[in-house]
Each structure stands twice: as structure tokens, then as C-alpha cells.
PDB file of C-alpha atoms in Angstrom:
ATOM      1  CA  THR A  30      -9.929 -10.990  10.358  1.00  0.00           C
ATOM      2  CA  SER A  31      -8.537  -7.342  10.596  1.00  0.00           C
ATOM      3  CA  PHE A  32      -5.311  -8.359  12.743  1.00  0.00           C
ATOM      4  CA  LEU A  33      -3.483  -4.989  11.976  1.00  0.00           C
ATOM      5  CA  TRP A  34      -6.494  -2.777  12.379  1.00  0.00           C
ATOM      6  CA  VAL A  35      -7.153  -4.457  15.825  1.00  0.00           C
ATOM      7  CA  VAL A  36      -3.327  -3.828  16.700  1.00  0.00           C
ATOM      8  CA  MET A  37      -3.252  -0.153  15.655  1.00  0.00           C
ATOM      9  CA  LEU A  38      -6.684   0.355  18.072  1.00  0.00           C
ATOM     10  CA  GLU A  39      -5.117  -1.582  20.674  1.00  0.00           C
ATOM     11  CA  ALA A  40      -1.914   0.610  20.588  1.00  0.00           C
ATOM     12  CA  CYS A  41      -4.081   3.703  20.473  1.00  0.00           C
ATOM     13  CA  TRP A  42      -5.982   2.688  23.647  1.00  0.00           C
ATOM     14  CA  ARG A  43      -2.792   1.513  25.621  1.00  0.00           C
ATOM     15  CA  LEU A  44      -0.681   4.598  24.607  1.00  0.00           C
ATOM     16  CA  LEU A  45      -3.132   7.244  24.156  1.00  0.00           C
ATOM     17  CA  GLY A  46      -5.754   6.219  26.522  1.00  0.00           C
ATOM     18  CA  VAL A  47      -7.978   6.583  23.766  1.00  0.00           C
ATOM     19  CA  GLU A  48     -10.717   3.674  23.523  1.00  0.00           C
ATOM     20  CA  PRO A  49     -11.195   2.074  20.159  1.00  0.00           C
ATOM     21  CA  PRO A  50     -14.636   3.354  19.472  1.00  0.00           C
ATOM     22  CA  ASP A  51     -13.407   6.584  19.877  1.00  0.00           C
ATOM     23  CA  CYS A  52     -10.210   6.676  17.932  1.00  0.00           C
ATOM     24  CA  ALA A  53     -11.278   4.054  14.899  1.00  0.00           C
ATOM     25  CA  ASN A  54     -13.023   7.170  13.278  1.00  0.00           C
ATOM     26  CA  TYR A  55     -10.074   9.527  13.376  1.00  0.00           C
ATOM     27  CA  LEU A  56      -7.421   6.746  12.417  1.00  0.00           C
ATOM     28  CA  SER A  57     -10.091   5.940   9.156  1.00  0.00           C
ATOM     29  CA  LEU A  58      -9.821   9.723   8.518  1.00  0.00           C
ATOM     30  CA  LEU A  59      -6.061   9.502   8.742  1.00  0.00           C
ATOM     31  CA  PHE A  60      -5.510   6.743   6.278  1.00  0.00           C
ATOM     32  CA  ALA A  61      -8.256   8.095   4.028  1.00  0.00           C
ATOM     33  CA  GLY A  62      -6.047  11.453   3.884  1.00  0.00           C
ATOM     34  CA  LEU A  63      -2.885   9.153   3.175  1.00  0.00           C
ATOM     35  CA  THR A  64      -4.727   7.781   0.248  1.00  0.00           C
ATOM     36  CA  LEU A  65      -5.818  11.146  -1.314  1.00  0.00           C
ATOM     37  CA  LEU A  66      -2.031  12.396  -0.626  1.00  0.00           C
ATOM     38  CA  LEU A  67      -0.718   9.435  -2.078  1.00  0.00           C
ATOM     39  CA  GLY A  68      -3.390   9.705  -5.481  1.00  0.00           C
ATOM     40  CA  SER A  69      -2.663  12.934  -5.916  1.00  0.00           C
ATOM     41  CA  LEU A  70       1.409  12.334  -5.738  1.00  0.00           C
ATOM     42  CA  MET A  71       0.458   9.400  -8.469  1.00  0.00           C
ATOM     43  CA  VAL A  72      -1.419  12.100 -10.618  1.00  0.00           C
ATOM     44  CA  LEU A  73       1.449  14.353 -10.605  1.00  0.00           C
ATOM     45  CA  ARG A  74       4.350  11.545 -11.305  1.00  0.00           C
ATOM     46  CA  MET A  75       1.836  10.012 -14.401  1.00  0.00           C
ATOM     47  CA  ASN A  76       3.537  10.475 -17.568  1.00  0.00           C
ATOM     48  CA  LEU A  77       1.481  12.698 -19.677  1.00  0.00           C
ATOM     49  CA  ALA A  78       1.754  13.776 -23.201  1.00  0.00           C
ATOM     50  CA  ARG A  79       3.639  17.167 -23.701  1.00  0.00           C
ATOM     51  CA  GLN A  80       0.343  18.946 -24.453  1.00  0.00           C
ATOM     52  CA  LEU A  81      -1.050  17.681 -21.332  1.00  0.00           C
ATOM     53  CA  GLN A  82       1.515  18.349 -19.131  1.00  0.00           C
ATOM     54  CA  ARG A  83       0.660  21.950 -18.074  1.00  0.00           C
ATOM     55  CA  TYR A  84      -2.653  20.546 -17.043  1.00  0.00           C
ATOM     56  CA  ARG A  85      -1.333  18.511 -14.208  1.00  0.00           C
ATOM     57  CA  VAL A  86      -2.300  20.234 -11.321  1.00  0.00           C
ATOM     58  CA  ALA A  87      -5.778  20.526 -12.716  1.00  0.00           C
ATOM     59  CA  LEU A  88      -5.962  16.994 -13.406  1.00  0.00           C
ATOM     60  CA  ALA A  89      -4.787  16.276  -9.706  1.00  0.00           C
ATOM     61  CA  GLY A  90      -7.970  18.523  -8.299  1.00  0.00           C
ATOM     62  CA  VAL A  91     -10.307  16.696 -10.806  1.00  0.00           C
ATOM     63  CA  VAL A  92      -9.007  13.346  -9.494  1.00  0.00           C
ATOM     64  CA  LEU A  93      -9.591  14.500  -5.869  1.00  0.00           C
ATOM     65  CA  LEU A  94     -12.790  16.118  -6.741  1.00  0.00           C
ATOM     66  CA  GLY A  95     -13.873  12.645  -8.282  1.00  0.00           C
ATOM     67  CA  VAL A  96     -12.489  10.773  -5.126  1.00  0.00           C
ATOM     68  CA  VAL A  97     -13.895  13.211  -2.575  1.00  0.00           C
ATOM     69  CA  SER A  98     -17.254  13.344  -4.058  1.00  0.00           C
ATOM     70  CA  ASN A  99     -17.793   9.547  -4.644  1.00  0.00           C
ATOM     71  CA  ARG A 100     -20.285   8.498  -1.651  1.00  0.00           C
ATOM     72  CA  THR A 101     -18.823   5.026  -1.119  1.00  0.00           C
ATOM     73  CA  PHE A 102     -15.499   6.451  -0.455  1.00  0.00           C
ATOM     74  CA  LEU A 103     -17.078   9.026   2.300  1.00  0.00           C
ATOM     75  CA  ALA A 104     -19.166   6.287   3.630  1.00  0.00           C
ATOM     76  CA  TRP A 105     -15.889   4.191   4.070  1.00  0.00           C
ATOM     77  CA  THR A 106     -13.716   7.244   5.060  1.00  0.00           C
ATOM     78  CA  SER A 107     -15.816   7.909   8.409  1.00  0.00           C
ATOM     79  CA  SER A 108     -16.982   4.359   8.798  1.00  0.00           C
ATOM     80  CA  GLY A 109     -14.376   3.324  11.719  1.00  0.00           C
ATOM     81  CA  LEU A 110     -13.722   0.107  10.188  1.00  0.00           C
ATOM     82  CA  GLU A 111     -10.371  -0.974   8.282  1.00  0.00           C
ATOM     83  CA  THR A 112     -11.405  -0.368   4.899  1.00  0.00           C
ATOM     84  CA  SER A 113      -9.387   3.328   4.501  1.00  0.00           C
ATOM     85  CA  MET A 114      -6.221   1.446   5.772  1.00  0.00           C
ATOM     86  CA  PHE A 115      -6.810  -1.420   3.390  1.00  0.00           C
ATOM     87  CA  ASN A 116      -7.311   1.145   0.647  1.00  0.00           C
ATOM     88  CA  PHE A 117      -4.325   3.223   1.456  1.00  0.00           C
ATOM     89  CA  PHE A 118      -2.127  -0.049   1.350  1.00  0.00           C
ATOM     90  CA  LEU A 119      -3.540  -1.213  -2.031  1.00  0.00           C
ATOM     91  CA  THR A 120      -2.834   2.487  -3.512  1.00  0.00           C
ATOM     92  CA  LEU A 121       0.628   2.136  -1.823  1.00  0.00           C
ATOM     93  CA  TRP A 122       1.301  -1.015  -3.508  1.00  0.00           C
ATOM     94  CA  ALA A 123       0.255   0.449  -6.687  1.00  0.00           C
ATOM     95  CA  TYR A 124       2.462   3.370  -6.353  1.00  0.00           C
ATOM     96  CA  CYS A 125       5.420   1.155  -5.829  1.00  0.00           C
ATOM     97  CA  CYS A 126       4.623  -1.049  -8.874  1.00  0.00           C
ATOM     98  CA  LEU A 127       4.099   1.943 -10.875  1.00  0.00           C
ATOM     99  CA  PHE A 128       6.074   4.747  -9.887  1.00  0.00           C
ATOM    100  CA  LEU A 129       9.600   2.860  -8.337  1.00  0.00           C
ATOM    101  CA  PRO A 130      12.371   1.740 -10.496  1.00  0.00           C
ATOM    102  CA  VAL A 131      11.396  -1.684 -11.791  1.00  0.00           C
ATOM    103  CA  TYR A 132      13.315  -4.360 -10.543  1.00  0.00           C
ATOM    104  CA  GLY A 133      15.090  -2.122  -8.337  1.00  0.00           C
ATOM    105  CA  ARG A 134      15.570  -3.239  -4.512  1.00  0.00           C
ATOM    106  CA  LYS A 135      13.341  -0.070  -3.371  1.00  0.00           C
ATOM    107  CA  TRP A 136      10.416  -1.476  -6.056  1.00  0.00           C
ATOM    108  CA  LEU A 137      10.798  -5.093  -4.684  1.00  0.00           C
ATOM    109  CA  ALA A 138      10.977  -4.153  -0.730  1.00  0.00           C
ATOM    110  CA  GLY A 139       7.995  -1.459  -1.221  1.00  0.00           C
ATOM    111  CA  MET A 140       5.797  -4.004  -3.002  1.00  0.00           C
ATOM    112  CA  ILE A 141       6.282  -6.885  -0.571  1.00  0.00           C
ATOM    113  CA  ILE A 142       5.839  -4.557   2.464  1.00  0.00           C
ATOM    114  CA  ALA A 143       2.714  -2.881   0.982  1.00  0.00           C
ATOM    115  CA  ALA A 144       1.079  -6.223   0.102  1.00  0.00           C
ATOM    116  CA  SER A 145       1.897  -7.614   3.525  1.00  0.00           C
ATOM    117  CA  LEU A 146       0.567  -4.588   5.368  1.00  0.00           C
ATOM    118  CA  ALA A 147      -2.449  -5.053   3.173  1.00  0.00           C
ATOM    119  CA  TYR A 148      -2.765  -8.893   3.949  1.00  0.00           C
ATOM    120  CA  PHE A 149      -2.452  -7.965   7.629  1.00  0.00           C
ATOM    121  CA  THR A 150      -5.193  -5.517   7.221  1.00  0.00           C
ATOM    122  CA  ARG A 151      -7.897  -7.846   5.794  1.00  0.00           C
ATOM    123  CA  PRO A 152      -7.379 -11.218   4.536  1.00  0.00           C
ATOM    124  CA  ASP A 153      -8.325 -10.498   0.901  1.00  0.00           C
ATOM    125  CA  GLY A 154      -4.696  -8.644   1.076  1.00  0.00           C
ATOM    126  CA  ILE A 155      -3.692 -12.329   0.151  1.00  0.00           C
ATOM    127  CA  LEU A 156      -4.338 -11.607  -3.572  1.00  0.00           C
ATOM    128  CA  ILE A 157      -2.323  -8.784  -3.358  1.00  0.00           C
ATOM    129  CA  GLU A 158       0.636 -11.185  -2.026  1.00  0.00           C
ATOM    130  CA  ALA A 159      -0.047 -13.338  -4.293  1.00  0.00           C
ATOM    131  CA  VAL A 160       0.406 -11.129  -7.494  1.00  0.00           C
ATOM    132  CA  THR A 161       3.423  -9.855  -5.445  1.00  0.00           C
ATOM    133  CA  ILE A 162       5.316 -12.958  -5.512  1.00  0.00           C
ATOM    134  CA  CYS A 163       4.668 -13.209  -8.953  1.00  0.00           C
ATOM    135  CA  LEU A 164       6.142 -10.011  -9.697  1.00  0.00           C
ATOM    136  CA  ALA A 165       9.007 -10.674  -7.398  1.00  0.00           C
ATOM    137  CA  VAL A 166       9.604 -14.230  -8.950  1.00  0.00           C
ATOM    138  CA  MET A 167      10.180 -12.653 -12.133  1.00  0.00           C
ATOM    139  CA  ALA A 168      12.244  -9.651 -11.124  1.00  0.00           C
ATOM    140  CA  LEU A 169      14.599 -12.042  -9.238  1.00  0.00           C
ATOM    141  CA  TYR A 170      14.778 -14.416 -12.086  1.00  0.00           C
ATOM    142  CA  ALA A 171      15.589 -11.505 -14.085  1.00  0.00           C
ATOM    143  CA  LYS A 172      18.262 -10.414 -12.033  1.00  0.00           C
ATOM    144  CA  HIS A 173      19.889 -13.772 -11.589  1.00  0.00           C
ATOM    145  CA  LYS A 174      19.925 -13.942 -15.752  1.00  0.00           C
ATOM    146  CA  ARG A 175      21.937 -10.883 -15.739  1.00  0.00           C
ATOM    147  CA  ALA A 176      24.165 -12.028 -12.930  1.00  0.00           C
ATOM    148  CA  GLU A 177      22.847  -8.991 -10.658  1.00  0.00           C
ATOM    149  CA  LEU A 178      21.391 -11.007  -8.087  1.00  0.00           C
ATOM    150  CA  GLY A 179      22.691 -10.131  -4.647  1.00  0.00           C
ATOM    151  CA  ARG A 180      22.324 -10.968  -0.679  1.00  0.00           C
ATOM    152  CA  ARG A 181      20.126  -7.735  -0.512  1.00  0.00           C
ATOM    153  CA  ASP A 182      17.888  -9.054  -2.935  1.00  0.00           C
ATOM    154  CA  ILE A 183      17.459 -12.370  -1.031  1.00  0.00           C
ATOM    155  CA  TRP A 184      17.169 -10.580   2.158  1.00  0.00           C
ATOM    156  CA  ILE A 185      14.227  -8.361   0.840  1.00  0.00           C
ATOM    157  CA  ALA A 186      12.448 -11.669  -0.546  1.00  0.00           C
ATOM    158  CA  VAL A 187      12.603 -12.860   2.842  1.00  0.00           C
ATOM    159  CA  LEU A 188      10.030 -10.213   3.857  1.00  0.00           C
ATOM    160  CA  PHE A 189       7.807 -12.416   2.423  1.00  0.00           C
ATOM    161  CA  LEU A 190       7.729 -14.601   5.236  1.00  0.00           C
ATOM    162  CA  ALA A 191       5.635 -12.576   7.070  1.00  0.00           C
ATOM    163  CA  ALA A 192       2.378 -13.747   5.760  1.00  0.00           C
ATOM    164  CA  PRO A 193       3.053 -17.283   5.936  1.00  0.00           C
ATOM    165  CA  LEU A 194       4.166 -16.521   9.700  1.00  0.00           C
ATOM    166  CA  HIS A 195       1.129 -15.041  10.427  1.00  0.00           C
ATOM    167  CA  LEU A 196      -1.362 -17.628   8.980  1.00  0.00           C
ATOM    168  CA  ALA A 197       0.983 -20.490  10.960  1.00  0.00           C
ATOM    169  CA  TRP A 198       0.395 -18.848  14.199  1.00  0.00           C
TER     170      TRP A 198
END
């Protein structure tokens, strides 16, 4: 059920000669670290009231401390399972939704790619795909209404075919 995780473990084994049980924990730790990095970036880019802006770095530290001291996060970080990878792609999706220019091509492509990677990591990623489809349809409709819909937008939307093609396979 964790297609992308199995592919990554296989690639690690074939390319580096490290068997899956040995590299799984390292991959989990890598994705947990990337999630923390992306979470920190999100806190640093948040729109804060003027009075709170000078505490931005301290706020990032508190958020990091809260996440790193969470026993569930720590358990899944060192489990050797795909959960850390899924959490990273979910966080990446949230980053794309919240911090990229709304209705722009990067926003659309980022959401679609992050949602697809989450889906390929775990089957419950299909829920993120469903929400992304709704957001993409709204964005493409808004662009069409303003006569700004271009071929690039359509090609980006074609990225949605990855999940149905995987299901058909």
C-alpha cells in the first residue's frame, strides 16, 4: 500500500547496496528532518501582527520544540515506516497551498505534485488529491473566467493523471 516508500527502499538497495531494513530508518529520519525544516520555514513566513514580528524566530523555536518533544512524532520518525515521508508531503502540500501565490502556476503545480506524492506514499493521500482537484478546478475556472487560462495551465492539470494511471495499473 506504500508504493513510493517501497520504490525508495528498492532504489536505496539497488543504487547504494543498503538493504531496506538498514536504510528505512535513515529515510524516515531524513523526511522527518525535512518536515521540521519546512515547518520552520512556514512559521518564519507567517503573516504576523506587527507587534509579534520581532518574535518570529522565537516562535519558530517554540513550534520546533513542541514538535520535537511530541512522542508520537518521535515514534514515527524512528519507525522505519513511510509515515515520515507522508507527513513531509502533507506539510509540503500545506506549504504550497498557503505560501505560494494563489491561482498561480507554481501554486497549482506544487499542490498537484505534493498531493500526488502523498497519494503514492500512502493510500489515504487520495483525500489530499480530492481536495486538490477541487482547488484546481476553482483556480482553472477563475482563470478561464478572466480569460487568463493558458496551455501551461492545462498541462499542469494533466499532472493529475498520475494517480488514476497508478490505480489503473
